[in-house]
Short mmCIF file of C-alpha atoms and ligand atoms in Angstrom, two decimals:
data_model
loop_
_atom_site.label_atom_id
_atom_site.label_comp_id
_atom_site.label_asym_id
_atom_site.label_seq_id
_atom_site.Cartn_x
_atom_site.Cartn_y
_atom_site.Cartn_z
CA UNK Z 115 19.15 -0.44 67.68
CA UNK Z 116 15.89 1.03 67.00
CA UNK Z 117 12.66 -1.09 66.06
CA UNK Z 118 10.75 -0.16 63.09
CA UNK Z 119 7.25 -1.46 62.68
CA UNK Z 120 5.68 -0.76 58.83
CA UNK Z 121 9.29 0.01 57.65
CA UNK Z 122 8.57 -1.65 54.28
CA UNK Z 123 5.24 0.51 53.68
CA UNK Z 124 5.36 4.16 52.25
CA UNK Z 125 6.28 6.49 55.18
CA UNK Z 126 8.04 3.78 57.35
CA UNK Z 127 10.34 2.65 54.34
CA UNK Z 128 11.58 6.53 53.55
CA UNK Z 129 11.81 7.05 56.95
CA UNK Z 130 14.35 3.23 57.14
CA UNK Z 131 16.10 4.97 54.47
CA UNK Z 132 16.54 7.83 55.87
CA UNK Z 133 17.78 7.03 59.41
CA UNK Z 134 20.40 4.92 58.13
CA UNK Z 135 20.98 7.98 55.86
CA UNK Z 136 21.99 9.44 58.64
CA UNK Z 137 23.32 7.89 61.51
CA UNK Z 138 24.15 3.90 61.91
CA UNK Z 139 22.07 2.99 64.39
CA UNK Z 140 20.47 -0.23 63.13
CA UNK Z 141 16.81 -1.18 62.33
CA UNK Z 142 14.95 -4.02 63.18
CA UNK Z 143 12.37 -3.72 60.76
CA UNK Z 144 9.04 -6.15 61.29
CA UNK Z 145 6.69 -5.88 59.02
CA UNK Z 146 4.13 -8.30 57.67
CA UNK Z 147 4.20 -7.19 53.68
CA UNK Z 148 0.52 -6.50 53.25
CA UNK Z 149 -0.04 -5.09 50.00
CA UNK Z 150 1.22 -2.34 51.05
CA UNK Z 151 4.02 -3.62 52.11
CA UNK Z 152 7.14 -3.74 49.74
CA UNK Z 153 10.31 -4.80 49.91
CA UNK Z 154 11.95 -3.20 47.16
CA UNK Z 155 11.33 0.06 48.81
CA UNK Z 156 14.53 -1.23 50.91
CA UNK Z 157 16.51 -2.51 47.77
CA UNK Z 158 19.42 -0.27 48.15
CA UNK Z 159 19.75 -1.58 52.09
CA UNK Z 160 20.44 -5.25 50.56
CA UNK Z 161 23.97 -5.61 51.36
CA UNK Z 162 23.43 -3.35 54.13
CA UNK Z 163 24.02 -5.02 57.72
CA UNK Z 164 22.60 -2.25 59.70
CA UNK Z 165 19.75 -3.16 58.23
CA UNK Z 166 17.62 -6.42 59.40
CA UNK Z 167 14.26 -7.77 57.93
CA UNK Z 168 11.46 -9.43 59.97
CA UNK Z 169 7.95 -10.43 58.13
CA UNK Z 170 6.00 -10.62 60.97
CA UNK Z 171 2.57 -9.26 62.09
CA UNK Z 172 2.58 -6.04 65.29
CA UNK Z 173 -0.81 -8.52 66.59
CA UNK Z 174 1.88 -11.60 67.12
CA UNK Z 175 2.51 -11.12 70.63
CA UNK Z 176 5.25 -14.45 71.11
CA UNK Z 177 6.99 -12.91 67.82
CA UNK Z 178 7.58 -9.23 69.44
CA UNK Z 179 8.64 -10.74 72.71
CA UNK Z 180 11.13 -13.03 70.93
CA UNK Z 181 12.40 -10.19 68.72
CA UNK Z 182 12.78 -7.77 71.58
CA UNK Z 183 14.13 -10.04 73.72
CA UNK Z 184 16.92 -10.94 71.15
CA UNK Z 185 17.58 -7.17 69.54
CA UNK Z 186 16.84 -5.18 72.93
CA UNK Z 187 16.26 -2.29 71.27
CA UNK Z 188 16.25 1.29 72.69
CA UNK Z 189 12.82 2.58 71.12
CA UNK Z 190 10.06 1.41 69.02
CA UNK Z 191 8.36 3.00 66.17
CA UNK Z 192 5.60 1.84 65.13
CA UNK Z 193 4.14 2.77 61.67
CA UNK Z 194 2.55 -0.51 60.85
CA UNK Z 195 -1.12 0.23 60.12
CA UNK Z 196 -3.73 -0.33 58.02
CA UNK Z 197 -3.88 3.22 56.27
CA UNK Z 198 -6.53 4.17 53.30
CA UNK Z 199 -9.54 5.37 54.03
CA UNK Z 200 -11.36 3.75 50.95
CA UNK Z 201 -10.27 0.08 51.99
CA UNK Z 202 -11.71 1.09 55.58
CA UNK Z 203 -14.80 2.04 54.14
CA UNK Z 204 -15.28 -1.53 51.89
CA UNK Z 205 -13.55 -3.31 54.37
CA UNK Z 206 -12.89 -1.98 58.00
CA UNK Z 207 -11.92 -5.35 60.16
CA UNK Z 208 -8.25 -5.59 59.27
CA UNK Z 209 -7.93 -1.53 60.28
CA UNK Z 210 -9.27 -2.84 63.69
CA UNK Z 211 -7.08 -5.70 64.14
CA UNK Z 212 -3.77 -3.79 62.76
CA UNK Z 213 -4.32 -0.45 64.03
CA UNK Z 214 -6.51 -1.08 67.35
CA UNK Z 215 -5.63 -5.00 68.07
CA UNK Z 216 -1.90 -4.64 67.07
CA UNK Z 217 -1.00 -1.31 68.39
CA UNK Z 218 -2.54 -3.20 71.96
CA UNK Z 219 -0.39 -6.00 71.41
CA UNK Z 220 2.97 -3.39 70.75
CA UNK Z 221 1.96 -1.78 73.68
CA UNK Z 222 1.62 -4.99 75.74
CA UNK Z 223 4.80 -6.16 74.67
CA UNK Z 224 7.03 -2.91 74.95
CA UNK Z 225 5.44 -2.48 78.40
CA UNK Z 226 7.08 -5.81 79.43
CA UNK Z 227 9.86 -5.79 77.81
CA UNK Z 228 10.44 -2.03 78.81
CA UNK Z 229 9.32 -3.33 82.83
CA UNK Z 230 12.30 -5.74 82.96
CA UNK Z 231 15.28 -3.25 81.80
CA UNK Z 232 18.19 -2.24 84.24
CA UNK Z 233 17.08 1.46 84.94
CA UNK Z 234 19.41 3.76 83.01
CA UNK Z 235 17.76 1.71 79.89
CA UNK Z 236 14.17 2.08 81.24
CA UNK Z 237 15.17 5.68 81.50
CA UNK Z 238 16.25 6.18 78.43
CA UNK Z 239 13.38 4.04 76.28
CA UNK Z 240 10.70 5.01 74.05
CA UNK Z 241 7.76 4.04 72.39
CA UNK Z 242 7.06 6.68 69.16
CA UNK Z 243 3.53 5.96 67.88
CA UNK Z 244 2.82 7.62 64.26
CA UNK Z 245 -0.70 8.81 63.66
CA UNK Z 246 -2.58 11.42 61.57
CA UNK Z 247 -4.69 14.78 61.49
CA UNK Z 248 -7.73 12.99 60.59
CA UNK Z 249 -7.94 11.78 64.06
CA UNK Z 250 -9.72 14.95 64.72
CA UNK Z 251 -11.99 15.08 62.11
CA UNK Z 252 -13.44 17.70 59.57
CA UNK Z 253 -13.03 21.59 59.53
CA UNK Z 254 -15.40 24.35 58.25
CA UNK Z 255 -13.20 26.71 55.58
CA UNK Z 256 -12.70 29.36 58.06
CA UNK Z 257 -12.04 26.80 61.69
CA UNK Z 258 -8.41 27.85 62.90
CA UNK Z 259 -6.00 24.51 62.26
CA UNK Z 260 -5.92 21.55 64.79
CA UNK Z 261 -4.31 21.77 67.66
CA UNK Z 262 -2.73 19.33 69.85
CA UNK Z 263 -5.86 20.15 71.97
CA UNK Z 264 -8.00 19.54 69.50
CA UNK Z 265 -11.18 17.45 70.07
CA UNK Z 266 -10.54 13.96 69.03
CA UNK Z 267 -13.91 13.34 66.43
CA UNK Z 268 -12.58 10.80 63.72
CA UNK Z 269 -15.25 10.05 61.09
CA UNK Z 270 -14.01 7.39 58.84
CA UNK Z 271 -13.17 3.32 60.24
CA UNK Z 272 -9.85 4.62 59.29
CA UNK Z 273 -9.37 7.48 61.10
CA UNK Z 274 -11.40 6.19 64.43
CA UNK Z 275 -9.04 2.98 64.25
CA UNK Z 276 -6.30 5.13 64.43
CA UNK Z 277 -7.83 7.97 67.17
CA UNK Z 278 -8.56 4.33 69.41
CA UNK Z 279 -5.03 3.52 69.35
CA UNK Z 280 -3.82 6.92 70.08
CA UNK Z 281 -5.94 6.38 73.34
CA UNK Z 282 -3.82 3.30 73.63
CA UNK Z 283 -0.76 4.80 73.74
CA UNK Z 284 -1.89 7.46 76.23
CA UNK Z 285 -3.18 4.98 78.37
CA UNK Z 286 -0.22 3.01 78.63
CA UNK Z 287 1.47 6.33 79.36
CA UNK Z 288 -0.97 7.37 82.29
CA UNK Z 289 -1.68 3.97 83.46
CA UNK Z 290 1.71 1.91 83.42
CA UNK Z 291 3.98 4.97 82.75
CA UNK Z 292 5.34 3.49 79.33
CA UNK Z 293 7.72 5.98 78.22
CA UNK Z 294 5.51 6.92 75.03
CA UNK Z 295 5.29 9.83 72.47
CA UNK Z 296 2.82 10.26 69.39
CA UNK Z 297 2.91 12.15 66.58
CA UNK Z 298 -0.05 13.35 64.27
CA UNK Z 299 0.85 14.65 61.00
CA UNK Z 300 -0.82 15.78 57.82
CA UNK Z 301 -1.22 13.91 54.36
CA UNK Z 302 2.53 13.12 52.91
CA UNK Z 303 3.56 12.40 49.74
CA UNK Z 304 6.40 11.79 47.74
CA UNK Z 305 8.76 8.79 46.33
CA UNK Z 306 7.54 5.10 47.03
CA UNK Z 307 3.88 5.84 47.75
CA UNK Z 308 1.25 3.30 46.70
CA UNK Z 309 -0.32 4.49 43.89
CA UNK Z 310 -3.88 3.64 45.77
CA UNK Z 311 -3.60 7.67 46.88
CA UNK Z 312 -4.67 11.01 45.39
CA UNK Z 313 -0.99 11.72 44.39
CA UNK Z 314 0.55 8.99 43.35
CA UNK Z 315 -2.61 7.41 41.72
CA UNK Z 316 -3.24 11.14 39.25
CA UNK Z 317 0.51 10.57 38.50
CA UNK Z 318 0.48 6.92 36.81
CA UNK Z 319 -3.09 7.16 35.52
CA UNK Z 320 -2.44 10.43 33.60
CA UNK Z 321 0.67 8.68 32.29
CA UNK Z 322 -1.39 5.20 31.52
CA UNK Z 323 -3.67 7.85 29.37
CA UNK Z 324 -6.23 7.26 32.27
CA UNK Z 325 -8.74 9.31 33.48
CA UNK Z 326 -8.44 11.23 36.66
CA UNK Z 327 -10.98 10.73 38.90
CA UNK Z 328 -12.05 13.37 41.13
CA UNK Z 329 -14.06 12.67 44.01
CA UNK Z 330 -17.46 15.05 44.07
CA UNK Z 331 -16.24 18.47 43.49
CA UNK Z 332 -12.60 18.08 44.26
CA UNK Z 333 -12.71 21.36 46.88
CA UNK Z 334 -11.96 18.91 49.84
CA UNK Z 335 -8.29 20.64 51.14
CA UNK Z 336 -5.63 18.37 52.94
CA UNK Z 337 -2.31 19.82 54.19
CA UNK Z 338 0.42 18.17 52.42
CA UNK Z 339 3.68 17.11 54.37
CA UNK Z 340 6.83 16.01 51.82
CA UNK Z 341 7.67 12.37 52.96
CA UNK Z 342 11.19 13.32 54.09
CA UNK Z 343 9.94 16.27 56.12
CA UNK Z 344 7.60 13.62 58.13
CA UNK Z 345 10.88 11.22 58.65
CA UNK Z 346 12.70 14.40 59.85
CA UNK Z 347 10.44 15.03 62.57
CA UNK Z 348 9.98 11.83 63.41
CA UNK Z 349 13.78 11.54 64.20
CA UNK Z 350 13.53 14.97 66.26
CA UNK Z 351 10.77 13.91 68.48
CA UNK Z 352 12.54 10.89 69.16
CA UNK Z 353 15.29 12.85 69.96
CA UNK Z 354 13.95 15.56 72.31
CA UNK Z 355 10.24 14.93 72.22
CA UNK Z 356 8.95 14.90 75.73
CA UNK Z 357 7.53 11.70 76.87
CA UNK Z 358 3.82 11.92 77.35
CA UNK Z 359 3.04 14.76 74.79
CA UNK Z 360 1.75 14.77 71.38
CA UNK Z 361 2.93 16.47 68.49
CA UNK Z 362 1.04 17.81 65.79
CA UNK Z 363 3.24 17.45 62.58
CA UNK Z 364 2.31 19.42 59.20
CA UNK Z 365 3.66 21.16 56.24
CA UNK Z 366 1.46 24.39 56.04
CA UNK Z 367 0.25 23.98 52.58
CA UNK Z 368 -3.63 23.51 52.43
CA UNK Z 369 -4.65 22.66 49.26
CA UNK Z 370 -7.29 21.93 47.25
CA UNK Z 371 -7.87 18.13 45.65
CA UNK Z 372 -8.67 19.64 41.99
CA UNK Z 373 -5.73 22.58 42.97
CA UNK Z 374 -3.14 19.45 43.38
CA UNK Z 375 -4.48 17.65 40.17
CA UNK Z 376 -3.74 20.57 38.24
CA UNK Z 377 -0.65 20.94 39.52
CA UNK Z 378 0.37 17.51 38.78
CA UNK Z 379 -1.07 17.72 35.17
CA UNK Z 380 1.39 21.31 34.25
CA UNK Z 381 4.13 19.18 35.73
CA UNK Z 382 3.59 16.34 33.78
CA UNK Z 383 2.18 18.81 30.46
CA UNK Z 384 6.57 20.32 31.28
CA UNK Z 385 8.30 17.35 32.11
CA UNK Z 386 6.73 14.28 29.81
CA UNK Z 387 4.30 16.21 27.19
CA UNK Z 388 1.28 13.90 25.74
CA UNK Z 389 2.11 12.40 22.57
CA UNK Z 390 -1.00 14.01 20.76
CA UNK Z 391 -0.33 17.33 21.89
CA UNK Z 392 -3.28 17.78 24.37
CA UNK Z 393 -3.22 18.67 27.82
CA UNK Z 394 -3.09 15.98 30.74
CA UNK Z 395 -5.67 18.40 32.33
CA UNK Z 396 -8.45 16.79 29.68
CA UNK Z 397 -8.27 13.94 31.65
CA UNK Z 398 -9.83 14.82 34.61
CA UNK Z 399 -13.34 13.36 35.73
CA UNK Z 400 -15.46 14.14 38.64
CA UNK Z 401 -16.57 10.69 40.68
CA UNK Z 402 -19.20 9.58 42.95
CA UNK Z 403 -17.90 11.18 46.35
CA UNK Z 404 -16.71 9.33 49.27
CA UNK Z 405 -19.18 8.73 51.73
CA UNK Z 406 -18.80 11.01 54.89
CA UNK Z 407 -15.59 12.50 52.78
CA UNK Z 408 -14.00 15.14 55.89
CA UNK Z 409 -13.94 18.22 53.90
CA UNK Z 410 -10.94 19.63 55.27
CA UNK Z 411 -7.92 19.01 57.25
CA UNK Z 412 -5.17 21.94 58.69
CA UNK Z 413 -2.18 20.92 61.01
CA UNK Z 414 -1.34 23.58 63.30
CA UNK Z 415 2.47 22.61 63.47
CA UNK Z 416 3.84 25.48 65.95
CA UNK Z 417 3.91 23.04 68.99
CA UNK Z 418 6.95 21.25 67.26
CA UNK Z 419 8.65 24.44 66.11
CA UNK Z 420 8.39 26.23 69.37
CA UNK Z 421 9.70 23.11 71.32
CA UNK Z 422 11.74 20.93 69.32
CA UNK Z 423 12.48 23.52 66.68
CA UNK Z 424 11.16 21.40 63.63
CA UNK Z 425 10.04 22.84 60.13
CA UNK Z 426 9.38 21.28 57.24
CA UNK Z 427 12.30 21.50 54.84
CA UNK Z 428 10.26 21.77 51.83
CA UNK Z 429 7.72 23.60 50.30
CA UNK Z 430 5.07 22.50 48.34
CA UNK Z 431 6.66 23.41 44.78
CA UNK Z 432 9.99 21.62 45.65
CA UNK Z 433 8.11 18.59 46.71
CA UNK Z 434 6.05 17.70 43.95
CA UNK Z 435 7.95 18.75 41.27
CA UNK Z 436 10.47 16.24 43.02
CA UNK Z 437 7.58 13.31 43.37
CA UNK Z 438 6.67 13.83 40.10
CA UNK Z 439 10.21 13.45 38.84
CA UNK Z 440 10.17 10.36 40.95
CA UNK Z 441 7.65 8.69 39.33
CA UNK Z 442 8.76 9.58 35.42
CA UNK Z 443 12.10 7.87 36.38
CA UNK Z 444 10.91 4.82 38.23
CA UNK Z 445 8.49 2.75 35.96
CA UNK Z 446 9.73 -0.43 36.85
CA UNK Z 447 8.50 0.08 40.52
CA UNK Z 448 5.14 1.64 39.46
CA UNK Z 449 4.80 -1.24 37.14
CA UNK Z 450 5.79 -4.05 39.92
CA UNK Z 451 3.59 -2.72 42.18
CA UNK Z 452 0.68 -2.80 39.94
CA UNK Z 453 0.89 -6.84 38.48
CA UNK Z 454 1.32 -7.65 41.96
CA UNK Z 455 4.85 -9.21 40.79
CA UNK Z 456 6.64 -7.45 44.17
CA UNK Z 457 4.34 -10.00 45.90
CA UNK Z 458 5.16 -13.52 43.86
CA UNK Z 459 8.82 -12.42 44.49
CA UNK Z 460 8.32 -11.90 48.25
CA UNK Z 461 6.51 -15.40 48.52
CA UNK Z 462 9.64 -16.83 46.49
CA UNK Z 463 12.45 -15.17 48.65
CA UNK Z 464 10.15 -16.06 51.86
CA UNK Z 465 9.24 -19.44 51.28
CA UNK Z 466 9.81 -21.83 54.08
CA UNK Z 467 11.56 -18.98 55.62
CA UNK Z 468 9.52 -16.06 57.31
CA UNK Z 469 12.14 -14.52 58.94
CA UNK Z 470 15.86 -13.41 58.52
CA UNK Z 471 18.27 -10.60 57.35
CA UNK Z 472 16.80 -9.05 53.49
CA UNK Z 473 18.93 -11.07 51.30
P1 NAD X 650 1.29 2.15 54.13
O1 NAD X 650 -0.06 1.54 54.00
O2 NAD X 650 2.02 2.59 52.91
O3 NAD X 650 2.26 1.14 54.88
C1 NAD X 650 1.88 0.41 56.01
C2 NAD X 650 2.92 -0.68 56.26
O4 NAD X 650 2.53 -1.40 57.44
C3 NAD X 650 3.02 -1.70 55.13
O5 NAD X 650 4.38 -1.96 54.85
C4 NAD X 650 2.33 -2.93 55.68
O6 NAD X 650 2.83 -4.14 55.15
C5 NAD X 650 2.62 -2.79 57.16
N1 NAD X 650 1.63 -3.48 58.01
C6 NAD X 650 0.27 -3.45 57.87
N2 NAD X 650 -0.29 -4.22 58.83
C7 NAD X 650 0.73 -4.72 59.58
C8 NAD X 650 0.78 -5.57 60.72
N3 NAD X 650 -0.33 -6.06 61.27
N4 NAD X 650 1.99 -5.88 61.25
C9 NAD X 650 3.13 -5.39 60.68
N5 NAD X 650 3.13 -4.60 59.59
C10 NAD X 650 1.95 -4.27 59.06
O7 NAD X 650 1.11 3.34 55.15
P2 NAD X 650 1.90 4.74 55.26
O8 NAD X 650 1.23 5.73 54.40
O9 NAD X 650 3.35 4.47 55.10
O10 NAD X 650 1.58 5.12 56.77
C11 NAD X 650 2.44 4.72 57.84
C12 NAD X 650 1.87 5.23 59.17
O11 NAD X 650 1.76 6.64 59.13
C13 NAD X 650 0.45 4.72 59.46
O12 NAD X 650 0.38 4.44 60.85
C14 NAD X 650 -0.46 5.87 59.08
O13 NAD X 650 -1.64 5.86 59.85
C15 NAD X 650 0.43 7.05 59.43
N6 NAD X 650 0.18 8.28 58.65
C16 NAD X 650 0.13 8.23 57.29
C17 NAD X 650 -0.08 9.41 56.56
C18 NAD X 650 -0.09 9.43 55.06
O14 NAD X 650 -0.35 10.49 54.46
N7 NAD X 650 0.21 8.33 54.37
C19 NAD X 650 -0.22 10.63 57.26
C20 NAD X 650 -0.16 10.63 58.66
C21 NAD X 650 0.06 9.44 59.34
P1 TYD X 651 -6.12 9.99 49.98
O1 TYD X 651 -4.83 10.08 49.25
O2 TYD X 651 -6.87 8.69 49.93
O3 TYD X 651 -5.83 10.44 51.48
P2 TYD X 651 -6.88 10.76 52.69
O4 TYD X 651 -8.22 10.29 52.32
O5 TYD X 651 -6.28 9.97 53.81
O6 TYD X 651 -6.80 12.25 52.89
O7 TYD X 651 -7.08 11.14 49.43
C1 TYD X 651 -6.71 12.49 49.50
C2 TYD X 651 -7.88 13.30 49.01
O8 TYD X 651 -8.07 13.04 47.63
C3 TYD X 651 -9.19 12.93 49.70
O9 TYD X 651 -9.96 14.12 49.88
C4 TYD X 651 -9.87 12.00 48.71
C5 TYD X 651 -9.39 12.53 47.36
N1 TYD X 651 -9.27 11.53 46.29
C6 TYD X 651 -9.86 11.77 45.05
O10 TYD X 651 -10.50 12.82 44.82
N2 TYD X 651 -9.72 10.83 44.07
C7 TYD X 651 -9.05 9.66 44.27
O11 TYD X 651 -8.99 8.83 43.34
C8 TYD X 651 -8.43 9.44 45.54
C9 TYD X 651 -7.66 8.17 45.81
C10 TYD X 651 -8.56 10.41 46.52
#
């Protein structure tokens, strides 16, 4: 079996889905259900065996050496993290403990565990950290795309959180020859992402009648990555990345912030038209900016084409008319998510018992 850290968050819960979509190697998935964390994400694994649930925290050393120990898994990948920038910028000491403290502990634990395996095991093990572009910072409109040789220049407690424990994983690599890979991909989107996100959040506040809130003059670009693409190449690095390297991971489709609101706004103007006849568009307000806001973010993906023969599936059109769809069909998820009721069930379901197969 595989281990699965964050597996009940955004990325980590389509990519749950999606391995067992296709294959039946089973997932250990620990996760500690921040509020980020959901559970219903993994509602059609219920009855599913190949599927088991741990609540647990990546910083609780005695818990990961227990659960390998017990599941012996053949790889580890670890999305847990703390992961909006905003939150890091009110409040950046869980992003250090999660992504810096816990990614340490992982390590730690894998490199134990991974020490004490007969060696066609040790051979065959890996540890597949998942990280992001903004690791390297901002780009000027006209700076060719990142590289996997990119200077590392993170800005945000987000994004430097996440840059120190890509050193981590290196480290452990160089230093103690953990059998280690990393991935850094663009901005996803797509179904079962928190509505706390430029996507997801224009999506159900256009539909609450809300305004849309722009941040300074919307021009920042991000290179947007469908959700399923990201799982896919995921599952190919794990597959044939080689151990030691990094892998950029992007879906060549820089766009605009106020380009993607509009976007979502026709789609919504087509697919659920405002009761008074006006455009969603009229909703749109431009915000206070974020401070030190990175202005723009490229993924040059060609490393992962070249070697492992990855592309993203999708294109930009497909994807969000598809996210968009999403949403309009699921409002009892949008609607959990936002009264916190996901949360009172997980404390119900969990109570006196932390730990044990999703019933
Ligand atoms: P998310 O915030 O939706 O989910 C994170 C998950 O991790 C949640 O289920 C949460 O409960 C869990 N978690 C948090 N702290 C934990 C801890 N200490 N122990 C165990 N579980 C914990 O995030 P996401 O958007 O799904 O991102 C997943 C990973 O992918 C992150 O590492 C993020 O940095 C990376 N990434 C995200 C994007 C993106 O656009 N969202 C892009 C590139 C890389
Ligand atoms: P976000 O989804 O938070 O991802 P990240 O900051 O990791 O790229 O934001 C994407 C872009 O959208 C970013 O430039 C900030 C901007 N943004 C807004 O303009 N308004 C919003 O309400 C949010 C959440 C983001």
């Amino acid at each position: 079996m595989i281990l699965v850290t964050g597996g009940a968050g955004f990325i980590g819960a389509n990519f749950v889905l999606d391995w067992l979509a296709h294959g039946d190697e089973p997932v250990l998935n620990l996760d500690k259900l921040t509020y980020a964390g959901n559970l219903h994400n993994l509602d059609s694994l219920k009855d599913d065996a190949r599927h088991v649930f741990v609540q647990g925290d990546i910083g609780d050393r005695a818990l990961l050496d227990r659960l390998l120990a017990e599941h012996q898994p053949r790889a580890i990948v670890n999305f847990a993290a703390e992961s909006h920038v905003d939150r890091s910028i009110h409040g950046p000491e869980d992003f250090i403990q999660t992504n810096v403290v816990g990614t340490f502990r992982l390590l730690e634990a894998a490199r134990h565990y991974w020490n004490a395996l007969p060696a066609a095991k040790k051979e065959a093990f890996r540890f597949l950290h998942v990280s992001t572009d903004e690791v390297y910072g901002t780009l000027a409109p006209f700076d060719p795309a990142f590289t996997e040789d990119n200077k590392v220049e993170p800005n945000s407690p987000y994004s430097a959180s996440k840059a120190a424990s890509d050193h981590l994983v290196r480290a452990w690599h160089h230093t103690y020859g953990l059998p280690v890979l990393t991935t850094n991909c663009s901005n996803n989107y797509g179904s079962l992402h928190f509505p706390e996100k430029l996507i997801p959040l224009m999506i159900v506040n256009a539909l609450a009648g809300k305004s849309l809130p722009v941040y300074g003059d919307g021009m920042q670009v991000r290179d947007w990555l469908y959700v399923r693409d990201h799982c896919s190449a995921i599952r190919r690095v794990l597959e044939a990345g080689v151990v030691g390297q990094t892998y950029n991971v992007g879906g060549w489709n820089e766009k605009p912030n106020i380009e993607i609101v509009h976007t979502i706004c026709t789609l919504l103007d087509e697919l659920r038209p405002r009761a008074d006849g006006k455009k969603y568009a009229e909703q749109i307000t431009h915000v206070k900016d974020r401070p030190g806001h990175d202005r723009r973010y490229a993924i040059d993906a060609r490393k992962i084409e070249r070697e492992l023969g990855w592309r993203p599936a999708e294109t930009f059109e497909s994807g969000i008319r598809k996210t968009v769809q999403w949403y309009l069909d699921n409002p009892d998820w949008v609607a959990n998510v936002q009264s916190g009721a996901y949360r009172e069930w997980v404390a119900r379901q969990y109570e006196g018992e932390k730990e044990g197969a999703q019933a």
